[in-house]
Amino acid sequence: MDARVTVVMSTNRVSPYLAEALQSVKDQSFTDWHLVVMDNGSPDPAGVREVVGMIPGADVVQESGHVVSIPLNHGAALARGEYVTFLDDDDVWLPDRLRVLVDLLDADPAAGAAYSSIDVIDSRGRRQGHHFIAQDESAHDLLSGHYPFPNLVSFVYRRTALLRVGGFNPALAYAEDTDLTFRMLQYSRILAVPEVLTLYRRHGSNTTHDNLTEVYDWARRMIGMQLWGAEQHPDPGVLVDVRANLAALDAHDAVDSVGEGFDRLRRGRVPGAARMLARAVRLDTRAATGEAVRRLRNRTRRSSSG
């Protein structure tokens, strides 16, 4: 008989935290699950198999080193039970994670997914505070950008709902999880539980983007795709919300671009500073002006107090 929950992990390494992540699956109070680890081109496939071997019945599937959406989709496609959830190779689940979220979805068959709050841990597993607090936000609150989106690692998805929206978009090198949540919110009701059930590990090897401008540009491209879909949505409020989310993104980008522009100016990189400040004004003149004024006032106060 197929497990009710399929746990999908994509990894391209033998992470120093991999064994702990897998152990947190093994320690779940809800036991009707099956683990699928997608080895996405790791240099040590035998090492991955050895560590995954600690989980009875787990499968390791070889991939060729794709963008992460592809192995995640392939792993989800192997699911035959009711639910699918995703685990990063360095995060940790608290023991009742699956039980709480599955119970929530079982009690509401019309809901497409459920998520929880997340705390941050460091490289040694020490709690560092909240990463995301679930407050039972409405679809409007999330789609419009009034609240940050829940992180992928906090979700359990109903498999049929995940299939209905098409899984992850492999055309996106960044924000593929946000893109999925956008589509889920438009076509499925999503439930929240305030309890912290997942621990997100922050460490020096996390996948990061040094170029914040590039991050914003990928997010803007992703929301552009959502706008096209929202134009076809039977609820006109969805289009209004997605447009509001794009405006919020532009305002955040403008503020950060002003900050980068001031930093470059301080380092004597005048042409680069001019480009960033022009970008900020182009994106959101009001937000850019407000941030520039705030920074100039702070600088004036520091000068006068010194």
PDB file of C-alpha atoms in Angstrom:
ATOM      1  CA  MET A   1       0.000   0.000   0.000  1.00  0.00           C
ATOM      2  CA  ASP A   2       1.308   3.453  -0.915  1.00  0.00           C
ATOM      3  CA  ALA A   3       2.443   5.764   1.876  1.00  0.00           C
ATOM      4  CA  ARG A   4       0.116   8.691   2.556  1.00  0.00           C
ATOM      5  CA  VAL A   5       2.964  11.222   2.488  1.00  0.00           C
ATOM      6  CA  THR A   6       5.847  11.319   0.013  1.00  0.00           C
ATOM      7  CA  VAL A   7       8.855  13.260   1.315  1.00  0.00           C
ATOM      8  CA  VAL A   8      11.012  14.646  -1.511  1.00  0.00           C
ATOM      9  CA  MET A   9      14.560  15.895  -1.017  1.00  0.00           C
ATOM     10  CA  SER A  10      16.868  17.198  -3.729  1.00  0.00           C
ATOM     11  CA  THR A  11      20.591  17.299  -2.941  1.00  0.00           C
ATOM     12  CA  ASN A  12      23.775  17.782  -4.944  1.00  0.00           C
ATOM     13  CA  ARG A  13      26.224  16.954  -2.160  1.00  0.00           C
ATOM     14  CA  VAL A  14      26.784  15.001   1.003  1.00  0.00           C
ATOM     15  CA  SER A  15      25.829  17.910   3.213  1.00  0.00           C
ATOM     16  CA  PRO A  16      27.331  17.895   6.731  1.00  0.00           C
ATOM     17  CA  TYR A  17      23.723  18.277   7.903  1.00  0.00           C
ATOM     18  CA  LEU A  18      22.210  15.588   5.669  1.00  0.00           C
ATOM     19  CA  ALA A  19      22.150  12.857   8.315  1.00  0.00           C
ATOM     20  CA  GLU A  20      20.436  15.169  10.821  1.00  0.00           C
ATOM     21  CA  ALA A  21      17.830  16.213   8.234  1.00  0.00           C
ATOM     22  CA  LEU A  22      17.083  12.575   7.422  1.00  0.00           C
ATOM     23  CA  GLN A  23      16.976  11.613  11.087  1.00  0.00           C
ATOM     24  CA  SER A  24      14.283  14.251  11.654  1.00  0.00           C
ATOM     25  CA  VAL A  25      12.124  12.430   9.083  1.00  0.00           C
ATOM     26  CA  LYS A  26      12.800   9.103  10.757  1.00  0.00           C
ATOM     27  CA  ASP A  27      11.775  10.592  14.128  1.00  0.00           C
ATOM     28  CA  GLN A  28       8.329  11.760  12.973  1.00  0.00           C
ATOM     29  CA  SER A  29       5.401  10.748  15.169  1.00  0.00           C
ATOM     30  CA  PHE A  30       3.411  10.274  11.946  1.00  0.00           C
ATOM     31  CA  THR A  31       4.956   7.192  10.335  1.00  0.00           C
ATOM     32  CA  ASP A  32       3.018   6.645   7.084  1.00  0.00           C
ATOM     33  CA  TRP A  33       5.570   8.302   4.796  1.00  0.00           C
ATOM     34  CA  HIS A  34       8.031   7.387   2.057  1.00  0.00           C
ATOM     35  CA  LEU A  35      11.268   9.260   1.364  1.00  0.00           C
ATOM     36  CA  VAL A  36      12.568   9.953  -2.145  1.00  0.00           C
ATOM     37  CA  VAL A  37      16.015  11.581  -2.382  1.00  0.00           C
ATOM     38  CA  MET A  38      16.871  13.067  -5.767  1.00  0.00           C
ATOM     39  CA  ASP A  39      20.658  13.013  -6.199  1.00  0.00           C
ATOM     40  CA  ASN A  40      20.950  16.044  -8.454  1.00  0.00           C
ATOM     41  CA  GLY A  41      24.452  15.494  -9.822  1.00  0.00           C
ATOM     42  CA  SER A  42      26.381  15.130  -6.562  1.00  0.00           C
ATOM     43  CA  PRO A  43      30.117  14.335  -6.946  1.00  0.00           C
ATOM     44  CA  ASP A  44      29.766  11.483  -4.442  1.00  0.00           C
ATOM     45  CA  PRO A  45      26.641   9.458  -5.279  1.00  0.00           C
ATOM     46  CA  ALA A  46      27.877   6.507  -3.227  1.00  0.00           C
ATOM     47  CA  GLY A  47      28.189   8.801  -0.218  1.00  0.00           C
ATOM     48  CA  VAL A  48      24.640  10.067  -0.707  1.00  0.00           C
ATOM     49  CA  ARG A  49      23.335   6.499  -0.891  1.00  0.00           C
ATOM     50  CA  GLU A  50      25.246   5.545   2.227  1.00  0.00           C
ATOM     51  CA  VAL A  51      23.731   8.351   4.298  1.00  0.00           C
ATOM     52  CA  VAL A  52      20.224   7.839   2.892  1.00  0.00           C
ATOM     53  CA  GLY A  53      20.585   4.156   3.771  1.00  0.00           C
ATOM     54  CA  MET A  54      19.829   5.078   7.392  1.00  0.00           C
ATOM     55  CA  ILE A  55      16.165   5.455   6.327  1.00  0.00           C
ATOM     56  CA  PRO A  56      14.538   2.043   5.733  1.00  0.00           C
ATOM     57  CA  GLY A  57      12.777   1.879   2.362  1.00  0.00           C
ATOM     58  CA  ALA A  58      14.065   5.254   1.119  1.00  0.00           C
ATOM     59  CA  ASP A  59      14.747   5.594  -2.597  1.00  0.00           C
ATOM     60  CA  VAL A  60      17.636   7.465  -4.208  1.00  0.00           C
ATOM     61  CA  VAL A  61      17.056   8.626  -7.791  1.00  0.00           C
ATOM     62  CA  GLN A  62      19.913   9.922  -9.953  1.00  0.00           C
ATOM     63  CA  GLU A  63      19.576  13.238 -11.764  1.00  0.00           C
ATOM     64  CA  SER A  64      22.057  15.057 -13.982  1.00  0.00           C
ATOM     65  CA  GLY A  65      22.479  18.367 -12.181  1.00  0.00           C
ATOM     66  CA  HIS A  66      19.432  20.362 -13.262  1.00  0.00           C
ATOM     67  CA  VAL A  67      17.877  23.520 -11.881  1.00  0.00           C
ATOM     68  CA  VAL A  68      16.240  22.415  -8.646  1.00  0.00           C
ATOM     69  CA  SER A  69      12.685  22.536 -10.042  1.00  0.00           C
ATOM     70  CA  ILE A  70      13.319  19.490 -12.234  1.00  0.00           C
ATOM     71  CA  PRO A  71      14.355  16.978  -9.543  1.00  0.00           C
ATOM     72  CA  LEU A  72      11.648  18.299  -7.220  1.00  0.00           C
ATOM     73  CA  ASN A  73       9.029  17.745  -9.922  1.00  0.00           C
ATOM     74  CA  HIS A  74      10.424  14.304 -10.725  1.00  0.00           C
ATOM     75  CA  GLY A  75      10.344  13.355  -7.056  1.00  0.00           C
ATOM     76  CA  ALA A  76       6.771  14.582  -6.644  1.00  0.00           C
ATOM     77  CA  ALA A  77       5.749  12.634  -9.752  1.00  0.00           C
ATOM     78  CA  LEU A  78       6.784   9.419  -7.978  1.00  0.00           C
ATOM     79  CA  ALA A  79       4.237  10.034  -5.211  1.00  0.00           C
ATOM     80  CA  ARG A  80       1.149   7.847  -5.158  1.00  0.00           C
ATOM     81  CA  GLY A  81      -0.314   8.820  -1.782  1.00  0.00           C
ATOM     82  CA  GLU A  82      -2.398  11.815  -0.768  1.00  0.00           C
ATOM     83  CA  TYR A  83       0.309  14.268   0.252  1.00  0.00           C
ATOM     84  CA  VAL A  84       3.712  15.569  -0.882  1.00  0.00           C
ATOM     85  CA  THR A  85       6.215  17.587   1.137  1.00  0.00           C
ATOM     86  CA  PHE A  86       9.759  18.819   0.505  1.00  0.00           C
ATOM     87  CA  LEU A  87      12.807  18.788   2.779  1.00  0.00           C
ATOM     88  CA  ASP A  88      16.116  20.580   2.175  1.00  0.00           C
ATOM     89  CA  ASP A  89      19.277  18.640   2.959  1.00  0.00           C
ATOM     90  CA  ASP A  90      20.226  20.938   5.841  1.00  0.00           C
ATOM     91  CA  ASP A  91      16.910  21.676   7.550  1.00  0.00           C
ATOM     92  CA  VAL A  92      15.243  19.854  10.438  1.00  0.00           C
ATOM     93  CA  TRP A  93      11.659  18.826  11.137  1.00  0.00           C
ATOM     94  CA  LEU A  94      10.271  18.800  14.639  1.00  0.00           C
ATOM     95  CA  PRO A  95       8.774  15.386  15.535  1.00  0.00           C
ATOM     96  CA  ASP A  96       5.095  16.314  15.129  1.00  0.00           C
ATOM     97  CA  ARG A  97       5.416  18.205  11.828  1.00  0.00           C
ATOM     98  CA  LEU A  98       3.784  15.651   9.567  1.00  0.00           C
ATOM     99  CA  ARG A  99       1.129  14.655  12.078  1.00  0.00           C
ATOM    100  CA  VAL A 100      -0.054  18.232  12.685  1.00  0.00           C
ATOM    101  CA  LEU A 101      -0.157  19.247   9.015  1.00  0.00           C
ATOM    102  CA  VAL A 102      -1.690  15.987   7.785  1.00  0.00           C
ATOM    103  CA  ASP A 103      -4.376  16.165  10.480  1.00  0.00           C
ATOM    104  CA  LEU A 104      -5.144  19.723   9.378  1.00  0.00           C
ATOM    105  CA  LEU A 105      -5.555  18.676   5.750  1.00  0.00           C
ATOM    106  CA  ASP A 106      -7.515  15.552   6.636  1.00  0.00           C
ATOM    107  CA  ALA A 107     -10.018  17.740   8.489  1.00  0.00           C
ATOM    108  CA  ASP A 108     -10.501  20.011   5.440  1.00  0.00           C
ATOM    109  CA  PRO A 109     -10.526  17.985   2.197  1.00  0.00           C
ATOM    110  CA  ALA A 110     -11.057  21.126   0.086  1.00  0.00           C
ATOM    111  CA  ALA A 111      -7.735  22.657   1.183  1.00  0.00           C
ATOM    112  CA  GLY A 112      -4.795  22.216  -1.151  1.00  0.00           C
ATOM    113  CA  ALA A 113      -1.910  22.724   1.276  1.00  0.00           C
ATOM    114  CA  ALA A 114      -1.015  23.534   4.872  1.00  0.00           C
ATOM    115  CA  TYR A 115       1.986  25.346   6.346  1.00  0.00           C
ATOM    116  CA  SER A 116       3.441  26.266   9.722  1.00  0.00           C
ATOM    117  CA  SER A 117       5.778  28.729  11.359  1.00  0.00           C
ATOM    118  CA  ILE A 118       9.551  28.294  10.942  1.00  0.00           C
ATOM    119  CA  ASP A 119      12.447  29.034  13.273  1.00  0.00           C
ATOM    120  CA  VAL A 120      16.062  29.617  12.258  1.00  0.00           C
ATOM    121  CA  ILE A 121      18.896  27.448  13.553  1.00  0.00           C
ATOM    122  CA  ASP A 122      22.612  27.972  13.087  1.00  0.00           C
ATOM    123  CA  SER A 123      25.249  25.499  11.933  1.00  0.00           C
ATOM    124  CA  ARG A 124      25.231  23.884  15.383  1.00  0.00           C
ATOM    125  CA  GLY A 125      21.450  23.557  15.534  1.00  0.00           C
ATOM    126  CA  ARG A 126      20.935  26.411  18.012  1.00  0.00           C
ATOM    127  CA  ARG A 127      17.682  28.371  17.683  1.00  0.00           C
ATOM    128  CA  GLN A 128      18.214  31.909  16.400  1.00  0.00           C
ATOM    129  CA  GLY A 129      14.635  33.198  16.394  1.00  0.00           C
ATOM    130  CA  HIS A 130      11.756  33.229  13.947  1.00  0.00           C
ATOM    131  CA  HIS A 131      12.191  32.897  10.198  1.00  0.00           C
ATOM    132  CA  PHE A 132       8.481  32.986   9.375  1.00  0.00           C
ATOM    133  CA  ILE A 133       5.378  33.246  11.572  1.00  0.00           C
ATOM    134  CA  ALA A 134       2.173  31.707  10.212  1.00  0.00           C
ATOM    135  CA  GLN A 135      -0.852  33.824  11.125  1.00  0.00           C
ATOM    136  CA  ASP A 136      -3.601  32.239   9.017  1.00  0.00           C
ATOM    137  CA  GLU A 137      -3.193  34.944   6.391  1.00  0.00           C
ATOM    138  CA  SER A 138      -5.869  35.182   3.712  1.00  0.00           C
ATOM    139  CA  ALA A 139      -5.118  34.563   0.040  1.00  0.00           C
ATOM    140  CA  HIS A 140      -5.639  38.290  -0.507  1.00  0.00           C
ATOM    141  CA  ASP A 141      -3.092  39.172   2.189  1.00  0.00           C
ATOM    142  CA  LEU A 142      -0.481  36.928   0.599  1.00  0.00           C
ATOM    143  CA  LEU A 143      -1.160  37.557  -3.087  1.00  0.00           C
ATOM    144  CA  SER A 144      -1.126  41.327  -2.607  1.00  0.00           C
ATOM    145  CA  GLY A 145       2.190  41.287  -0.745  1.00  0.00           C
ATOM    146  CA  HIS A 146       0.785  42.486   2.597  1.00  0.00           C
ATOM    147  CA  TYR A 147       2.417  39.462   4.247  1.00  0.00           C
ATOM    148  CA  PRO A 148       5.503  37.494   3.170  1.00  0.00           C
ATOM    149  CA  PHE A 149       4.897  34.151   1.511  1.00  0.00           C
ATOM    150  CA  PRO A 150       5.363  31.006   3.568  1.00  0.00           C
ATOM    151  CA  ASN A 151       8.625  29.245   2.790  1.00  0.00           C
ATOM    152  CA  LEU A 152       8.470  26.045   0.724  1.00  0.00           C
ATOM    153  CA  VAL A 153       9.996  24.022   3.563  1.00  0.00           C
ATOM    154  CA  SER A 154       6.959  24.719   5.773  1.00  0.00           C
ATOM    155  CA  PHE A 155       4.381  23.168   3.406  1.00  0.00           C
ATOM    156  CA  VAL A 156       2.606  19.860   3.059  1.00  0.00           C
ATOM    157  CA  TYR A 157       0.714  19.726  -0.271  1.00  0.00           C
ATOM    158  CA  ARG A 158      -2.273  17.686  -1.296  1.00  0.00           C
ATOM    159  CA  ARG A 159      -0.862  15.797  -4.273  1.00  0.00           C
ATOM    160  CA  THR A 160      -3.857  16.484  -6.523  1.00  0.00           C
ATOM    161  CA  ALA A 161      -3.627  20.235  -5.822  1.00  0.00           C
ATOM    162  CA  LEU A 162       0.103  20.229  -6.578  1.00  0.00           C
ATOM    163  CA  LEU A 163      -0.525  18.461  -9.883  1.00  0.00           C
ATOM    164  CA  ARG A 164      -3.357  20.818 -10.775  1.00  0.00           C
ATOM    165  CA  VAL A 165      -1.056  23.864 -10.721  1.00  0.00           C
ATOM    166  CA  GLY A 166       1.766  22.058 -12.533  1.00  0.00           C
ATOM    167  CA  GLY A 167       4.443  21.830  -9.848  1.00  0.00           C
ATOM    168  CA  PHE A 168       7.604  23.937 -10.070  1.00  0.00           C
ATOM    169  CA  ASN A 169       8.476  26.030 -13.112  1.00  0.00           C
ATOM    170  CA  PRO A 170      11.900  24.929 -14.470  1.00  0.00           C
ATOM    171  CA  ALA A 171      12.187  28.191 -16.444  1.00  0.00           C
ATOM    172  CA  LEU A 172      12.960  29.991 -13.186  1.00  0.00           C
ATOM    173  CA  ALA A 173      16.467  29.861 -11.732  1.00  0.00           C
ATOM    174  CA  TYR A 174      15.249  31.721  -8.665  1.00  0.00           C
ATOM    175  CA  ALA A 175      11.881  32.191  -6.876  1.00  0.00           C
ATOM    176  CA  GLU A 176      10.536  28.862  -8.141  1.00  0.00           C
ATOM    177  CA  ASP A 177       9.022  28.194  -4.709  1.00  0.00           C
ATOM    178  CA  THR A 178       7.329  31.609  -4.589  1.00  0.00           C
ATOM    179  CA  ASP A 179       5.998  31.020  -8.091  1.00  0.00           C
ATOM    180  CA  LEU A 180       4.428  27.742  -6.957  1.00  0.00           C
ATOM    181  CA  THR A 181       2.826  29.428  -3.937  1.00  0.00           C
ATOM    182  CA  PHE A 182       1.392  32.162  -6.174  1.00  0.00           C
ATOM    183  CA  ARG A 183      -0.367  29.534  -8.291  1.00  0.00           C
ATOM    184  CA  MET A 184      -1.513  27.507  -5.290  1.00  0.00           C
ATOM    185  CA  LEU A 185      -3.099  30.596  -3.736  1.00  0.00           C
ATOM    186  CA  GLN A 186      -5.034  31.327  -6.916  1.00  0.00           C
ATOM    187  CA  TYR A 187      -6.557  27.870  -7.227  1.00  0.00           C
ATOM    188  CA  SER A 188      -6.471  26.219  -3.790  1.00  0.00           C
ATOM    189  CA  ARG A 189      -7.271  27.219  -0.247  1.00  0.00           C
ATOM    190  CA  ILE A 190      -4.192  27.061   1.988  1.00  0.00           C
ATOM    191  CA  LEU A 191      -4.278  26.454   5.739  1.00  0.00           C
ATOM    192  CA  ALA A 192      -1.892  27.778   8.388  1.00  0.00           C
ATOM    193  CA  VAL A 193      -0.908  26.607  11.845  1.00  0.00           C
ATOM    194  CA  PRO A 194       1.075  29.005  14.083  1.00  0.00           C
ATOM    195  CA  GLU A 195       3.103  26.214  15.700  1.00  0.00           C
ATOM    196  CA  VAL A 196       6.791  26.050  14.753  1.00  0.00           C
ATOM    197  CA  LEU A 197       7.263  22.707  13.005  1.00  0.00           C
ATOM    198  CA  THR A 198      10.303  23.273  10.774  1.00  0.00           C
ATOM    199  CA  LEU A 199      13.789  24.560  11.576  1.00  0.00           C
ATOM    200  CA  TYR A 200      15.534  26.390   8.735  1.00  0.00           C
ATOM    201  CA  ARG A 201      19.304  26.187   8.974  1.00  0.00           C
ATOM    202  CA  ARG A 202      21.304  29.305   8.173  1.00  0.00           C
ATOM    203  CA  HIS A 203      24.998  28.702   7.546  1.00  0.00           C
ATOM    204  CA  GLY A 204      27.874  29.697   5.299  1.00  0.00           C
ATOM    205  CA  SER A 205      27.013  27.185   2.570  1.00  0.00           C
ATOM    206  CA  ASN A 206      23.372  28.203   2.087  1.00  0.00           C
ATOM    207  CA  THR A 207      22.405  28.850  -1.496  1.00  0.00           C
ATOM    208  CA  THR A 208      22.519  32.632  -1.752  1.00  0.00           C
ATOM    209  CA  HIS A 209      22.559  35.331  -4.396  1.00  0.00           C
ATOM    210  CA  ASP A 210      25.234  37.979  -3.971  1.00  0.00           C
ATOM    211  CA  ASN A 211      23.584  40.236  -6.546  1.00  0.00           C
ATOM    212  CA  LEU A 212      20.410  41.561  -4.941  1.00  0.00           C
ATOM    213  CA  THR A 213      19.437  43.296  -8.175  1.00  0.00           C
ATOM    214  CA  GLU A 214      19.446  39.943  -9.950  1.00  0.00           C
ATOM    215  CA  VAL A 215      17.264  38.450  -7.216  1.00  0.00           C
ATOM    216  CA  TYR A 216      14.719  41.241  -7.676  1.00  0.00           C
ATOM    217  CA  ASP A 217      14.822  40.852 -11.454  1.00  0.00           C
ATOM    218  CA  TRP A 218      14.093  37.112 -11.195  1.00  0.00           C
ATOM    219  CA  ALA A 219      11.233  37.831  -8.795  1.00  0.00           C
ATOM    220  CA  ARG A 220       9.864  40.466 -11.177  1.00  0.00           C
ATOM    221  CA  ARG A 221      10.022  37.995 -14.060  1.00  0.00           C
ATOM    222  CA  MET A 222       8.168  35.453 -11.951  1.00  0.00           C
ATOM    223  CA  ILE A 223       5.422  37.921 -11.001  1.00  0.00           C
ATOM    224  CA  GLY A 224       5.132  38.879 -14.668  1.00  0.00           C
ATOM    225  CA  MET A 225       4.226  35.259 -15.369  1.00  0.00           C
ATOM    226  CA  GLN A 226       1.656  35.439 -12.583  1.00  0.00           C
ATOM    227  CA  LEU A 227       0.123  38.565 -14.106  1.00  0.00           C
ATOM    228  CA  TRP A 228      -0.473  36.748 -17.367  1.00  0.00           C
ATOM    229  CA  GLY A 229      -2.242  33.933 -15.539  1.00  0.00           C
ATOM    230  CA  ALA A 230      -4.174  36.322 -13.291  1.00  0.00           C
ATOM    231  CA  GLU A 231      -5.596  38.083 -16.349  1.00  0.00           C
ATOM    232  CA  GLN A 232      -7.324  34.802 -17.211  1.00  0.00           C
ATOM    233  CA  HIS A 233      -8.555  34.148 -13.663  1.00  0.00           C
ATOM    234  CA  PRO A 234     -12.339  34.234 -13.160  1.00  0.00           C
ATOM    235  CA  ASP A 235     -11.899  36.331 -10.001  1.00  0.00           C
ATOM    236  CA  PRO A 236     -10.832  39.881 -11.019  1.00  0.00           C
ATOM    237  CA  GLY A 237      -9.550  40.448  -7.484  1.00  0.00           C
ATOM    238  CA  VAL A 238      -6.675  38.070  -8.170  1.00  0.00           C
ATOM    239  CA  LEU A 239      -5.300  40.360 -10.875  1.00  0.00           C
ATOM    240  CA  VAL A 240      -5.628  43.365  -8.564  1.00  0.00           C
ATOM    241  CA  ASP A 241      -3.736  41.509  -5.835  1.00  0.00           C
ATOM    242  CA  VAL A 242      -0.904  40.355  -8.109  1.00  0.00           C
ATOM    243  CA  ARG A 243      -0.464  43.879  -9.448  1.00  0.00           C
ATOM    244  CA  ALA A 244      -0.262  45.132  -5.858  1.00  0.00           C
ATOM    245  CA  ASN A 245       2.398  42.508  -5.131  1.00  0.00           C
ATOM    246  CA  LEU A 246       4.457  43.721  -8.096  1.00  0.00           C
ATOM    247  CA  ALA A 247       4.152  47.314  -6.874  1.00  0.00           C
ATOM    248  CA  ALA A 248       5.318  46.234  -3.409  1.00  0.00           C
ATOM    249  CA  LEU A 249       8.286  44.426  -4.976  1.00  0.00           C
ATOM    250  CA  ASP A 250       9.223  47.544  -6.961  1.00  0.00           C
ATOM    251  CA  ALA A 251       9.082  49.656  -3.790  1.00  0.00           C
ATOM    252  CA  HIS A 252      11.346  47.237  -1.870  1.00  0.00           C
ATOM    253  CA  ASP A 253      13.723  47.104  -4.849  1.00  0.00           C
ATOM    254  CA  ALA A 254      13.806  50.896  -5.034  1.00  0.00           C
ATOM    255  CA  VAL A 255      14.688  51.199  -1.342  1.00  0.00           C
ATOM    256  CA  ASP A 256      17.463  48.611  -1.610  1.00  0.00           C
ATOM    257  CA  SER A 257      18.751  50.218  -4.819  1.00  0.00           C
ATOM    258  CA  VAL A 258      19.056  53.557  -3.024  1.00  0.00           C
ATOM    259  CA  GLY A 259      21.014  51.814  -0.285  1.00  0.00           C
ATOM    260  CA  GLU A 260      23.332  50.207  -2.821  1.00  0.00           C
ATOM    261  CA  GLY A 261      23.700  53.535  -4.619  1.00  0.00           C
ATOM    262  CA  PHE A 262      24.752  55.309  -1.407  1.00  0.00           C
ATOM    263  CA  ASP A 263      27.200  52.509  -0.605  1.00  0.00           C
ATOM    264  CA  ARG A 264      28.798  52.793  -4.047  1.00  0.00           C
ATOM    265  CA  LEU A 265      28.981  56.572  -3.723  1.00  0.00           C
ATOM    266  CA  ARG A 266      30.760  56.205  -0.380  1.00  0.00           C
ATOM    267  CA  ARG A 267      33.306  53.935  -2.069  1.00  0.00           C
ATOM    268  CA  GLY A 268      33.872  56.470  -4.844  1.00  0.00           C
ATOM    269  CA  ARG A 269      32.110  54.412  -7.526  1.00  0.00           C
ATOM    270  CA  VAL A 270      30.166  57.347  -8.935  1.00  0.00           C
ATOM    271  CA  PRO A 271      28.939  55.845 -12.258  1.00  0.00           C
ATOM    272  CA  GLY A 272      27.719  52.703 -10.479  1.00  0.00           C
ATOM    273  CA  ALA A 273      26.010  54.793  -7.815  1.00  0.00           C
ATOM    274  CA  ALA A 274      24.265  56.849 -10.473  1.00  0.00           C
ATOM    275  CA  ARG A 275      22.985  53.701 -12.165  1.00  0.00           C
ATOM    276  CA  MET A 276      21.543  52.329  -8.943  1.00  0.00           C
ATOM    277  CA  LEU A 277      19.895  55.614  -7.979  1.00  0.00           C
ATOM    278  CA  ALA A 278      18.410  55.950 -11.464  1.00  0.00           C
ATOM    279  CA  ARG A 279      17.112  52.390 -11.179  1.00  0.00           C
ATOM    280  CA  ALA A 280      15.481  53.243  -7.853  1.00  0.00           C
ATOM    281  CA  VAL A 281      13.713  56.313  -9.249  1.00  0.00           C
ATOM    282  CA  ARG A 282      12.545  54.355 -12.289  1.00  0.00           C
ATOM    283  CA  LEU A 283      11.046  51.607 -10.141  1.00  0.00           C
ATOM    284  CA  ASP A 284       9.275  53.735  -7.522  1.00  0.00           C
ATOM    285  CA  THR A 285      10.046  57.451  -7.319  1.00  0.00           C
ATOM    286  CA  ARG A 286       8.219  57.944  -4.042  1.00  0.00           C
ATOM    287  CA  ALA A 287       9.904  55.030  -2.255  1.00  0.00           C
ATOM    288  CA  ALA A 288      13.299  56.001  -3.654  1.00  0.00           C
ATOM    289  CA  THR A 289      12.943  59.637  -2.598  1.00  0.00           C
ATOM    290  CA  GLY A 290      11.765  58.689   0.880  1.00  0.00           C
ATOM    291  CA  GLU A 291      14.710  56.347   1.415  1.00  0.00           C
ATOM    292  CA  ALA A 292      17.220  58.890   0.109  1.00  0.00           C
ATOM    293  CA  VAL A 293      15.819  61.591   2.411  1.00  0.00           C
ATOM    294  CA  ARG A 294      15.892  59.201   5.374  1.00  0.00           C
ATOM    295  CA  ARG A 295      19.545  58.316   4.740  1.00  0.00           C
ATOM    296  CA  LEU A 296      20.583  61.943   4.281  1.00  0.00           C
ATOM    297  CA  ARG A 297      18.848  62.942   7.523  1.00  0.00           C
ATOM    298  CA  ASN A 298      20.550  60.114   9.416  1.00  0.00           C
ATOM    299  CA  ARG A 299      23.906  61.170   7.999  1.00  0.00           C
ATOM    300  CA  THR A 300      23.239  64.794   9.015  1.00  0.00           C
ATOM    301  CA  ARG A 301      22.322  63.718  12.564  1.00  0.00           C
ATOM    302  CA  ARG A 302      25.473  61.641  12.880  1.00  0.00           C
ATOM    303  CA  SER A 303      27.594  64.527  11.627  1.00  0.00           C
ATOM    304  CA  SER A 304      26.026  67.035  14.016  1.00  0.00           C
ATOM    305  CA  SER A 305      26.252  64.682  16.994  1.00  0.00           C
ATOM    306  CA  GLY A 306      29.896  63.982  16.199  1.00  0.00           C
TER     307      GLY A 306
END
